Coordinates of C-alpha atoms in Angstrom, one line a residue:
M1 CA -112.9 1.3 -11.9
D2 CA -112.3 3.9 -14.6
T3 CA -109.3 5.3 -13.7
W4 CA -105.7 3.9 -11.8
I5 CA -103.8 5.7 -9.3
T6 CA -100.7 6.2 -11.7
D7 CA -102.7 7.7 -14.5
T8 CA -100.9 10.6 -16.1
S9 CA -102.2 13.6 -15.9
P10 CA -104.0 15.7 -19.4
R11 CA -101.1 17.2 -21.3
T12 CA -101.1 19.6 -24.2
R13 CA -97.6 19.4 -25.9
F14 CA -96.6 16.1 -27.0
R15 CA -99.8 14.8 -27.2
Y16 CA -99.7 11.5 -28.4
F17 CA -98.6 8.5 -26.6
T18 CA -98.3 4.8 -28.1
R19 CA -97.6 1.1 -26.8
A20 CA -95.5 0.6 -29.8
N21 CA -92.3 -0.3 -28.7
A22 CA -93.4 0.1 -25.1
D23 CA -95.2 -3.2 -25.2
E24 CA -91.9 -4.9 -25.5
V25 CA -90.3 -3.8 -22.5
G26 CA -93.6 -3.7 -20.7
P27 CA -96.0 -5.8 -21.9
E28 CA -97.6 -6.2 -18.2
P29 CA -99.1 -3.4 -15.9
F30 CA -96.5 -1.4 -13.9
S31 CA -96.7 -1.6 -10.1
P32 CA -97.5 1.6 -8.4
L33 CA -94.5 1.8 -6.5
G34 CA -92.5 0.6 -9.9
W35 CA -93.8 3.4 -11.5
S36 CA -93.7 5.7 -9.1
L37 CA -90.4 5.5 -8.1
G38 CA -88.7 3.5 -10.9
F39 CA -90.3 5.5 -13.8
L40 CA -91.3 8.8 -12.0
Q41 CA -88.1 9.2 -9.9
G42 CA -85.8 7.5 -12.0
T43 CA -86.3 6.4 -15.6
G44 CA -89.0 9.5 -16.9
P45 CA -86.2 12.5 -15.8
G46 CA -83.5 10.6 -16.8
A47 CA -84.9 10.1 -20.6
A48 CA -86.1 13.4 -20.7
D49 CA -82.3 14.4 -20.1
G50 CA -81.0 12.2 -22.6
F51 CA -83.7 14.0 -25.0
V52 CA -82.1 17.4 -24.0
T53 CA -78.4 16.3 -24.2
F54 CA -79.1 14.5 -27.5
G55 CA -80.6 17.8 -28.5
V56 CA -84.0 16.8 -29.8
V57 CA -85.7 19.1 -27.4
T58 CA -84.9 21.9 -24.8
A59 CA -85.5 21.4 -21.0
E60 CA -88.0 24.4 -21.4
E61 CA -89.9 22.4 -23.7
L62 CA -90.2 19.5 -21.0
A63 CA -91.3 22.0 -18.4
P64 CA -92.8 21.7 -15.8
D65 CA -92.4 17.9 -14.7
H66 CA -89.4 17.0 -17.0
Q67 CA -91.2 13.9 -17.7
I68 CA -91.8 12.3 -21.0
F69 CA -93.6 9.0 -21.0
G70 CA -97.4 8.3 -19.9
N71 CA -99.0 5.7 -17.9
W72 CA -103.1 4.6 -18.1
G73 CA -104.5 1.9 -16.4
S74 CA -100.6 0.9 -14.9
Y75 CA -99.8 0.3 -18.6
F76 CA -96.6 2.3 -20.0
Y77 CA -96.7 4.5 -23.1
N78 CA -94.0 5.9 -25.3
P79 CA -94.1 9.6 -26.3
M80 CA -94.7 9.3 -30.1
S81 CA -95.2 13.0 -30.5
L82 CA -91.9 13.5 -28.8
S83 CA -90.0 10.9 -30.5
R84 CA -91.3 11.9 -34.2
L85 CA -89.3 15.5 -33.2
L86 CA -86.3 13.3 -34.0
G87 CA -87.7 13.2 -37.8
V88 CA -88.7 16.7 -38.2
R89 CA -85.7 18.0 -36.4
M90 CA -82.8 15.8 -37.6
P91 CA -81.4 16.6 -40.8
G92 CA -81.5 13.9 -43.3
V93 CA -84.4 12.3 -41.0
D94 CA -87.9 11.9 -41.7
V95 CA -91.0 10.9 -39.4
D96 CA -91.6 7.7 -41.4
A97 CA -88.1 6.7 -40.9
I98 CA -88.5 7.3 -36.8
D99 CA -91.9 5.6 -37.2
K100 CA -90.4 2.2 -38.9
A101 CA -87.2 2.2 -36.6
Y102 CA -89.0 2.7 -33.4
F103 CA -92.6 1.4 -33.8
G104 CA -92.2 -1.0 -36.4
D105 CA -94.9 -1.4 -39.2
H106 CA -97.9 -1.2 -36.8
P107 CA -100.9 -0.1 -38.7
G108 CA -102.8 1.6 -35.5
V109 CA -99.8 4.3 -35.7
P110 CA -101.7 7.5 -36.7
P111 CA -99.9 9.8 -39.7
Y112 CA -98.1 12.5 -38.4
E113 CA -99.6 16.1 -37.8
P114 CA -97.4 18.9 -38.5
D115 CA -97.2 21.3 -35.7
P116 CA -95.7 24.6 -36.0
Q117 CA -93.7 24.4 -32.8
D118 CA -92.0 21.3 -34.1
E119 CA -89.3 23.1 -36.5
S120 CA -86.5 24.2 -34.6
P121 CA -83.4 25.4 -36.4
E122 CA -81.7 25.6 -33.3
R123 CA -82.7 22.1 -32.4
S124 CA -81.7 20.9 -35.9
E125 CA -78.2 22.8 -35.8
H126 CA -77.6 21.0 -32.6
L127 CA -79.0 17.7 -33.9
A128 CA -76.6 18.0 -37.2
V129 CA -73.7 17.9 -34.9
T130 CA -74.9 14.8 -32.5
L131 CA -75.7 13.2 -36.3
G132 CA -71.8 13.3 -36.7
R133 CA -71.0 12.3 -33.4
V134 CA -73.2 9.1 -33.5
M135 CA -71.5 8.6 -37.3
D136 CA -68.0 9.0 -36.2
A137 CA -68.7 6.9 -32.8
E138 CA -66.2 4.4 -31.8
S139 CA -67.7 4.4 -28.3
W140 CA -70.1 6.6 -26.0
P141 CA -68.2 7.6 -23.0
A142 CA -71.3 8.7 -21.0
M143 CA -72.6 5.4 -21.5
D144 CA -69.6 3.7 -20.7
E145 CA -69.5 5.8 -17.1
A146 CA -73.2 4.6 -16.5
V147 CA -72.0 1.1 -16.9
A148 CA -69.3 1.4 -14.5
L149 CA -71.9 3.2 -12.0
S150 CA -74.1 0.4 -12.3
R151 CA -71.3 -2.4 -11.6
K152 CA -70.0 0.0 -8.5
A153 CA -73.7 -0.3 -6.9
V154 CA -73.7 -4.2 -7.3
A155 CA -70.2 -4.3 -5.9
N156 CA -71.0 -2.1 -3.0
R157 CA -74.4 -3.8 -2.0
P158 CA -74.9 -3.5 1.6
R159 CA -76.5 -6.8 3.4
F160 CA -79.9 -5.9 3.3
G161 CA -80.6 -7.9 6.6
D162 CA -78.4 -5.9 8.6
L163 CA -80.4 -2.5 7.1
G164 CA -83.2 -1.2 8.8
D165 CA -86.8 -0.4 7.3
A166 CA -86.2 3.0 6.7
E167 CA -82.8 2.4 5.3
L168 CA -84.0 0.1 3.2
V169 CA -86.4 2.6 1.8
A170 CA -83.5 5.6 1.6
Y171 CA -81.4 2.7 -0.1
A172 CA -84.2 2.2 -3.1
R173 CA -84.6 5.9 -3.2
R174 CA -80.9 6.4 -3.8
M175 CA -80.6 3.8 -6.7
A176 CA -83.9 5.8 -8.3
Q177 CA -81.7 8.6 -8.7
E178 CA -79.0 6.5 -10.4
I179 CA -81.3 5.1 -12.5
R180 CA -81.8 8.5 -13.6
R181 CA -77.9 9.3 -14.2
A182 CA -78.1 5.9 -16.4
W183 CA -80.9 6.7 -18.1
G184 CA -79.6 10.1 -19.5
P185 CA -77.1 8.7 -21.5
Y186 CA -78.7 5.5 -22.3
C187 CA -81.4 7.7 -24.2
E188 CA -79.0 9.2 -26.0
V189 CA -77.7 5.7 -27.2
V190 CA -81.1 4.3 -28.1
L191 CA -81.9 7.5 -29.9
G192 CA -78.7 7.3 -31.8
A193 CA -78.9 3.6 -32.4
S194 CA -81.1 3.8 -35.4
I195 CA -79.0 6.0 -37.4
G196 CA -76.4 3.9 -38.6
P197 CA -78.4 1.0 -39.5
G198 CA -80.8 3.1 -41.4
A199 CA -78.0 4.5 -43.5
V200 CA -76.8 1.0 -44.1
A201 CA -80.6 0.0 -45.2
A202 CA -80.8 3.0 -47.4
V203 CA -77.4 2.1 -49.3
C204 CA -78.5 -1.7 -49.5
E205 CA -82.1 -0.7 -50.6
A206 CA -80.6 1.4 -53.5
L207 CA -78.2 -1.5 -54.6
G208 CA -81.2 -4.0 -54.8
R209 CA -80.0 -5.7 -51.3
G210 CA -82.2 -4.8 -49.0
S211 CA -82.7 -8.4 -47.2
D212 CA -78.9 -8.2 -46.4
T213 CA -79.1 -5.3 -43.7
V214 CA -80.1 -7.5 -41.0
K215 CA -77.1 -10.0 -42.1
L216 CA -74.8 -7.1 -41.9
F217 CA -75.8 -6.6 -38.1
T218 CA -75.8 -10.4 -36.9
G219 CA -72.8 -11.7 -35.3
I220 CA -71.6 -8.3 -34.0
G221 CA -70.0 -9.7 -30.7
G222 CA -70.0 -7.7 -27.6
V223 CA -73.7 -7.7 -26.9
E224 CA -74.1 -7.7 -23.4
S225 CA -77.6 -9.1 -23.1
A226 CA -76.8 -12.2 -25.0
G227 CA -74.5 -13.1 -22.1
G228 CA -77.5 -14.5 -20.2
G229 CA -78.2 -16.7 -22.9
L230 CA -75.1 -18.0 -23.6
A231 CA -74.8 -18.7 -19.6
L232 CA -77.8 -20.7 -19.8
W233 CA -76.9 -22.5 -23.0
S234 CA -73.4 -23.8 -20.6
L235 CA -75.6 -24.8 -18.0
S236 CA -77.8 -26.7 -20.3
R237 CA -74.6 -28.6 -21.7
R238 CA -73.9 -29.5 -18.2
V239 CA -77.2 -30.8 -17.8
R240 CA -77.3 -32.7 -21.0
G241 CA -73.5 -34.4 -20.2
S242 CA -74.6 -35.5 -17.0
V243 CA -76.3 -38.9 -16.1
E244 CA -77.3 -37.3 -12.2
L245 CA -78.5 -34.0 -13.4
T246 CA -80.7 -35.4 -16.6
R247 CA -82.4 -37.7 -13.9
Q248 CA -83.2 -34.8 -11.7
F249 CA -84.3 -32.6 -14.4
D250 CA -86.6 -35.4 -15.7
A251 CA -88.0 -35.7 -12.5
G252 CA -89.9 -32.5 -13.1
P253 CA -89.5 -28.6 -12.0
A254 CA -90.9 -29.4 -8.6
G255 CA -88.5 -29.4 -5.9
L256 CA -85.6 -29.3 -9.0
L257 CA -83.3 -26.8 -7.2
D258 CA -83.7 -28.5 -3.8
R259 CA -82.9 -32.1 -4.9
I260 CA -79.5 -30.7 -6.8
R261 CA -78.7 -29.2 -3.9
A262 CA -79.3 -32.1 -2.0
S263 CA -77.4 -34.3 -4.4
D264 CA -73.8 -35.3 -3.4
S265 CA -73.0 -35.8 -7.0
P266 CA -69.8 -33.7 -8.1
D267 CA -72.0 -32.6 -11.6
A268 CA -74.6 -31.1 -9.2
R269 CA -72.0 -29.4 -7.2
E270 CA -70.5 -28.0 -10.4
F271 CA -73.9 -27.5 -11.6
L272 CA -74.4 -25.1 -8.8
T273 CA -71.1 -23.4 -8.9
D274 CA -72.2 -22.2 -12.5
L275 CA -75.5 -21.5 -11.6
D276 CA -74.1 -19.1 -8.7
T277 CA -71.9 -17.6 -11.2
T278 CA -74.5 -17.1 -13.7
L279 CA -76.8 -15.4 -10.9
R280 CA -74.3 -13.0 -9.8
D281 CA -73.8 -11.9 -13.4
Y282 CA -77.2 -12.0 -14.5
G283 CA -79.3 -12.3 -11.8
H284 CA -80.7 -8.9 -12.4
R285 CA -82.6 -10.3 -15.7
G286 CA -86.1 -11.7 -15.6
P287 CA -89.5 -11.4 -17.2
H288 CA -91.0 -7.6 -17.2
E289 CA -87.6 -6.8 -15.7
W290 CA -88.5 -2.7 -16.1
D291 CA -90.9 -3.1 -13.1
M292 CA -89.4 -3.3 -9.5
R293 CA -92.3 -5.5 -8.7
S294 CA -91.2 -8.4 -10.9
H295 CA -89.1 -11.4 -9.9
S296 CA -85.9 -11.4 -11.4
W297 CA -83.5 -14.7 -11.8
D298 CA -81.6 -13.8 -8.9
T299 CA -85.5 -13.5 -6.8
R300 CA -86.9 -16.5 -8.2
P301 CA -83.7 -19.1 -10.0
E302 CA -86.7 -21.4 -10.8
L303 CA -86.7 -19.0 -14.2
V304 CA -83.3 -20.2 -14.8
L305 CA -84.0 -24.1 -14.3
G306 CA -86.9 -23.5 -16.4
M307 CA -85.4 -22.1 -19.3
V308 CA -82.5 -24.5 -18.8
D309 CA -84.8 -27.3 -18.7
R310 CA -86.1 -26.4 -22.5
I311 CA -82.6 -25.5 -23.5
R312 CA -81.1 -28.9 -22.7
L313 CA -83.2 -30.6 -25.1
Q314 CA -81.2 -29.0 -28.1
G315 CA -78.6 -30.5 -29.7
D316 CA -75.0 -29.4 -29.8
D317 CA -75.2 -28.2 -33.5
H318 CA -77.1 -25.2 -32.3
D319 CA -74.3 -24.0 -30.0
P320 CA -74.7 -20.1 -30.2
A321 CA -70.8 -19.4 -30.5
V322 CA -70.5 -21.7 -33.4
V323 CA -73.6 -20.2 -35.2
A324 CA -72.4 -16.7 -34.2
A325 CA -68.8 -17.3 -35.7
A326 CA -70.8 -18.3 -38.9
A327 CA -72.8 -15.2 -39.3
A328 CA -69.7 -13.0 -38.0
A329 CA -68.0 -14.9 -41.0
E330 CA -71.2 -14.0 -43.6
R331 CA -71.4 -10.6 -42.2
R332 CA -67.5 -9.8 -43.1
R333 CA -68.0 -11.2 -46.4
L334 CA -71.1 -9.1 -47.2
S335 CA -69.5 -6.1 -45.9
A336 CA -66.6 -6.5 -48.1
E337 CA -68.7 -7.6 -51.3
I338 CA -71.5 -4.4 -50.7
S339 CA -68.1 -2.4 -50.1
A340 CA -66.6 -3.2 -53.3
M341 CA -69.9 -2.6 -55.3
L342 CA -69.6 1.0 -54.3
A343 CA -66.1 1.6 -55.4
G344 CA -67.2 3.8 -57.9
D345 CA -69.1 6.1 -55.6
P346 CA -66.5 7.0 -52.6
E347 CA -69.3 9.2 -51.1
S348 CA -72.0 5.9 -50.8
Q349 CA -69.4 3.5 -49.9
A350 CA -67.9 6.1 -46.9
V351 CA -71.7 6.2 -45.6
F352 CA -71.9 2.9 -46.0
L353 CA -68.8 2.1 -43.7
A354 CA -69.8 4.8 -41.0
G355 CA -73.2 3.0 -40.7
L356 CA -71.6 -0.2 -40.1
R357 CA -69.3 1.0 -37.5
S358 CA -71.5 3.5 -36.2
G359 CA -74.4 0.6 -35.8
T360 CA -72.3 -1.9 -34.5
V361 CA -70.8 0.2 -31.8
F362 CA -74.4 1.4 -30.6
Y363 CA -76.0 -1.8 -31.0
Q364 CA -73.4 -3.1 -28.6
T365 CA -73.5 -0.1 -26.3
R366 CA -77.4 0.2 -26.2
E367 CA -77.3 -3.4 -24.8
A368 CA -74.9 -2.7 -22.0
G369 CA -76.8 0.2 -21.2
K370 CA -79.9 -1.5 -20.8
S371 CA -77.9 -3.9 -18.7
A372 CA -76.8 -1.2 -16.6
V373 CA -80.1 0.5 -15.9
I374 CA -81.7 -2.8 -15.0
R375 CA -78.9 -3.8 -12.5
L376 CA -79.8 -0.3 -10.5
H377 CA -83.6 -1.3 -10.9
H378 CA -82.4 -4.6 -9.4
E379 CA -80.6 -3.0 -6.5
A380 CA -83.7 -1.2 -5.4
K381 CA -85.9 -4.2 -6.1
L382 CA -83.8 -6.5 -3.8
A383 CA -84.1 -3.7 -1.0
L384 CA -87.8 -3.5 -1.5
F385 CA -87.8 -7.1 -1.6
E386 CA -86.6 -7.7 1.7
L387 CA -88.6 -4.9 3.1
G388 CA -91.9 -6.9 1.7
R389 CA -90.6 -10.1 3.4
R390 CA -90.2 -8.8 6.5
M391 CA -93.8 -7.3 6.4
V392 CA -94.7 -10.9 5.6
E393 CA -93.2 -12.2 8.6
R394 CA -95.0 -9.3 10.6
A395 CA -98.2 -10.6 9.2
V396 CA -98.8 -7.3 7.7
L397 CA -98.4 -8.5 4.0
D398 CA -99.7 -11.7 2.5
D399 CA -96.9 -11.4 -0.3
P400 CA -93.6 -9.5 -0.7
Q401 CA -94.7 -8.0 -4.1
Q402 CA -98.1 -6.5 -2.0
L403 CA -95.6 -4.1 -1.1
F404 CA -95.4 -2.7 -4.7
M405 CA -99.0 -1.5 -4.1
L406 CA -97.7 1.6 -2.5
L407 CA -96.7 4.6 -4.3
E408 CA -93.5 6.3 -3.6
P409 CA -94.8 9.2 -1.3
E410 CA -96.6 6.6 0.8
L411 CA -93.3 4.7 1.6
D412 CA -92.2 6.8 5.1
R413 CA -95.7 6.6 6.3
F414 CA -95.9 2.9 5.6
V415 CA -92.7 2.0 7.5
E416 CA -94.4 4.3 10.4
D417 CA -97.4 2.1 10.6
P418 CA -97.4 -0.7 8.5
A419 CA -100.3 -2.4 9.9
E420 CA -102.4 0.6 9.0
W421 CA -101.8 -0.2 5.3
S422 CA -102.7 -3.6 5.2
A423 CA -106.4 -3.4 3.7
T424 CA -105.4 -0.7 1.5
L425 CA -102.7 -2.6 0.0
R426 CA -104.9 -6.0 -0.4
D427 CA -107.5 -4.0 -2.1
R428 CA -105.2 -2.3 -4.4
A429 CA -103.8 -5.8 -5.3
R430 CA -106.8 -7.1 -6.2
S431 CA -107.7 -4.1 -8.4
F432 CA -103.9 -4.5 -9.9
D433 CA -104.6 -7.5 -10.4
A434 CA -107.6 -6.9 -12.7
L435 CA -106.0 -4.9 -14.9
K436 CA -103.8 -7.4 -16.3
A437 CA -106.8 -8.9 -18.1
L438 CA -107.1 -5.7 -20.2
E439 CA -105.9 -4.6 -23.8
P440 CA -104.5 -1.2 -23.2
P441 CA -105.4 1.3 -26.2
Y442 CA -102.7 1.5 -28.5
I443 CA -102.6 5.3 -29.2
V444 CA -103.8 7.6 -26.1
D445 CA -104.3 11.3 -26.7
A446 CA -103.3 12.8 -23.5
R447 CA -105.4 15.9 -24.2
V448 CA -108.6 13.7 -23.8
G449 CA -107.0 10.6 -22.1
P450 CA -108.0 7.0 -23.0
P451 CA -111.4 5.7 -22.6
P452 CA -112.8 4.3 -19.1
L453 CA -111.2 1.4 -17.9
S454 CA -114.5 -0.3 -18.0
E455 CA -114.5 0.0 -21.6
W456 CA -111.4 -1.4 -22.5
T457 CA -111.1 -4.9 -24.4
R458 CA -110.0 -7.8 -22.4
R459 CA -107.0 -9.7 -23.7
G460 CA -107.8 -13.3 -25.1
G461 CA -110.4 -11.0 -27.6
S462 CA -110.4 -11.4 -31.4
G463 CA -107.4 -10.1 -32.7
G464 CA -107.6 -11.3 -36.6
D465 CA -108.7 -14.1 -38.4
V466 CA -106.9 -17.4 -37.7
V467 CA -104.6 -18.6 -40.7
R468 CA -105.1 -20.9 -43.5
E469 CA -102.7 -23.1 -45.2
G470 CA -100.5 -20.7 -47.7
D471 CA -101.3 -17.6 -45.7
V472 CA -98.2 -15.4 -45.2
L473 CA -97.8 -13.0 -42.6
Q474 CA -95.4 -10.0 -43.1
G475 CA -93.5 -8.7 -40.0
A476 CA -90.1 -6.9 -39.9
P477 CA -87.0 -8.8 -40.1
A478 CA -85.0 -9.0 -37.1
S479 CA -82.6 -12.0 -37.4
P480 CA -81.5 -13.7 -40.7
G481 CA -82.3 -17.5 -41.5
L482 CA -84.6 -19.9 -42.8
A483 CA -86.3 -22.1 -40.5
T484 CA -89.6 -24.7 -40.6
G485 CA -91.2 -26.3 -37.7
R486 CA -94.6 -26.6 -35.3
A487 CA -95.9 -23.3 -34.1
R488 CA -95.6 -23.4 -30.1
V489 CA -97.9 -20.4 -28.9
I490 CA -96.3 -19.4 -25.8
L491 CA -97.5 -16.4 -24.0
D492 CA -95.5 -16.4 -20.6
P493 CA -91.8 -17.5 -20.6
E494 CA -92.2 -19.4 -17.2
V495 CA -94.5 -21.9 -18.7
S496 CA -93.0 -23.4 -21.8
E497 CA -93.2 -26.9 -23.5
L498 CA -90.9 -25.8 -26.4
E499 CA -88.9 -28.8 -27.9
P500 CA -86.2 -28.9 -30.5
G501 CA -87.4 -27.6 -34.2
D502 CA -90.2 -25.8 -32.8
V503 CA -90.9 -22.5 -33.6
L504 CA -91.6 -20.3 -30.7
V505 CA -94.9 -17.6 -31.4
C506 CA -95.0 -15.4 -28.5
P507 CA -96.2 -12.0 -27.7
T508 CA -93.2 -9.5 -26.8
T509 CA -89.6 -9.4 -27.6
D510 CA -88.7 -8.7 -24.1
P511 CA -84.7 -9.9 -23.5
S512 CA -86.3 -12.0 -20.5
W513 CA -87.5 -14.3 -23.7
T514 CA -84.1 -14.9 -25.1
P515 CA -82.8 -17.5 -23.6
L516 CA -85.6 -19.8 -24.7
F517 CA -84.7 -18.7 -28.6
L518 CA -81.9 -21.3 -27.9
A519 CA -84.5 -23.9 -27.2
T520 CA -86.2 -23.0 -30.9
A521 CA -85.9 -23.3 -34.5
A522 CA -86.9 -19.8 -35.0
V523 CA -89.0 -17.2 -33.0
V524 CA -92.2 -15.1 -34.1
C525 CA -92.9 -12.1 -32.1
D526 CA -96.5 -9.8 -32.3
V527 CA -94.7 -6.7 -31.5
G528 CA -90.7 -5.3 -32.1
A529 CA -88.8 -3.7 -34.7
V530 CA -85.2 -4.4 -36.0
G531 CA -83.5 -2.4 -33.4
S532 CA -85.3 -3.8 -30.4
H533 CA -83.5 -5.5 -27.8
A534 CA -83.9 -9.0 -28.2
A535 CA -84.0 -8.7 -32.3
I536 CA -80.5 -7.7 -31.4
V537 CA -80.0 -10.3 -29.3
S538 CA -81.5 -12.8 -31.6
R539 CA -79.2 -11.8 -34.0
E540 CA -76.1 -12.9 -31.5
L541 CA -77.5 -16.3 -30.7
G542 CA -78.1 -17.0 -34.3
V543 CA -81.9 -17.7 -34.2
P544 CA -84.0 -16.6 -36.9
C545 CA -86.6 -14.0 -36.2
A546 CA -89.0 -12.5 -37.1
V547 CA -90.8 -9.7 -35.3
S548 CA -94.1 -7.0 -35.4
V549 CA -96.2 -10.2 -36.9
H550 CA -99.4 -8.3 -36.0
D551 CA -101.5 -10.7 -33.7
A552 CA -99.1 -13.8 -34.4
T553 CA -100.2 -15.5 -31.1
R554 CA -103.9 -15.2 -31.9
R555 CA -103.9 -16.1 -35.6
I556 CA -101.3 -18.6 -35.8
P557 CA -102.9 -21.8 -34.2
E558 CA -100.9 -24.3 -31.6
G559 CA -99.5 -26.8 -33.8
A560 CA -99.4 -25.4 -37.1
T561 CA -96.3 -25.7 -39.7
V562 CA -94.9 -22.6 -40.4
T563 CA -91.9 -21.0 -42.2
V564 CA -90.1 -18.3 -40.7
D565 CA -87.6 -16.5 -43.0
G566 CA -86.2 -13.9 -40.9
S567 CA -84.1 -11.8 -43.4
T568 CA -87.8 -10.8 -44.9
G569 CA -89.8 -10.8 -41.8
Q570 CA -92.2 -13.4 -43.9
V571 CA -93.9 -16.2 -42.2
T572 CA -95.5 -18.8 -44.2
V573 CA -98.3 -21.1 -43.0
V574 CA -97.4 -24.5 -44.4
S575 CA -99.9 -26.5 -42.9
V576 CA -103.0 -26.1 -40.1
P577 CA -103.9 -28.6 -37.2
A578 CA -107.7 -30.2 -38.4
A579 CA -110.4 -29.0 -36.1
P580 CA -111.1 -31.5 -33.5

């Protein structure tokens, strides 16, 4: 197999695509239905709408399909060439700044190649107006409306068991259109989120205070994506304070939820009430949550229990509310101190204060927007999981997730005659599983496409030399703080042996991982940037974090002792375990 059924067609304009910043929200392959419905019908056109509204491009430049993302081998790719237009066309910004903000410092990102079509005085004029709006913004009303839209969809959710098969499909398709509506303003917010912090970083660097930049956006409050982690912390305190719940968790994960439900303990009943509230508010969260095929906290509550099991071991001195309050106080102190240093330069002082305000607003709004979009994905997911469940009952499928091997245009024919598709979907599921073992190319030139799938590197291959004592790995700062602990290399948030004082070394900063941050002393991630979702969340949870530490999961051995400096992005190897 050298191609896949969702591979993107060749393109001539905006030719380069990258896994940079895509690997953090799409670390695994996207299912055919998750891509062809969720992305091609919702996310892709919505993001294109956002690029047009923000002023980066015209609709004509995105013709004919109004799609901006790529997909090869079922892996999601970001439009690097298109994103760089923001650096070319926005006054006061350059391509290097865009690369750093969106793609981190990954060495695989190729240099920008100027294209005469990239220059556009008309777009630059539009972007200048947008820049002013971003720096002056105290909210982004279009995003606020989309958040309300997503909450309304959840509140008006039908009883899926009462819907017919075709009605379930119609509901999922309707949610894809709502995803497009929400993604337009969400894309605007993502594009704007780097502008304020970039201005602050420039001022801080000029003052020789560059390492303070991340501290100035720590403990800002109002970060919705942190809410799930805070809810799990609260659940973990219930377990830690209860003899009965501790006994149940100590007995192991198998059958844990059933045991708690069977208990007549008041502690168990209160825990279940809180768990239901958590699932109501954050049930849309889960690993690889951009793909409709992936389980959520709602469809698999065991994901929540597994994280609570790790967090319950953490002492109360790591209470994120207390840590965030201290970080907020330090942020206010630093803000006043740096502002005072700029008293003799009113122009720079005004830029600094505007950047602080803008960055805070856009980080908060970005996370609210991310949650809104995922809520709508989740609505479609729940309808399709119900359809998949029925097909398992009818012996058409082996597992509800096999339904997601369909392409969106095939849904109607499937509903008409499901049994006809059984063999096809099983074959596709086997091929799809094989894609998970591949390492997608970091850059794809859409004019020629990637190498054949048969030539892709398999995951787990060589990614760099194993570290030695005294080595320093340089990443990007994500959340301030200094911590030393035992490295635990975790590749799957569902499987964790984390203990208090450990340093979590993981491949991605997908927000589904962030509750595990509360169980650790610090976090090191292979990918990410200072403005990525979980970097923002880690700052709210008060956990030191370094991202874009290339090949950390391959180079840092299990059990090594490392020191993480979240203010500088440095990871220092204190010691490594002796060879067996």
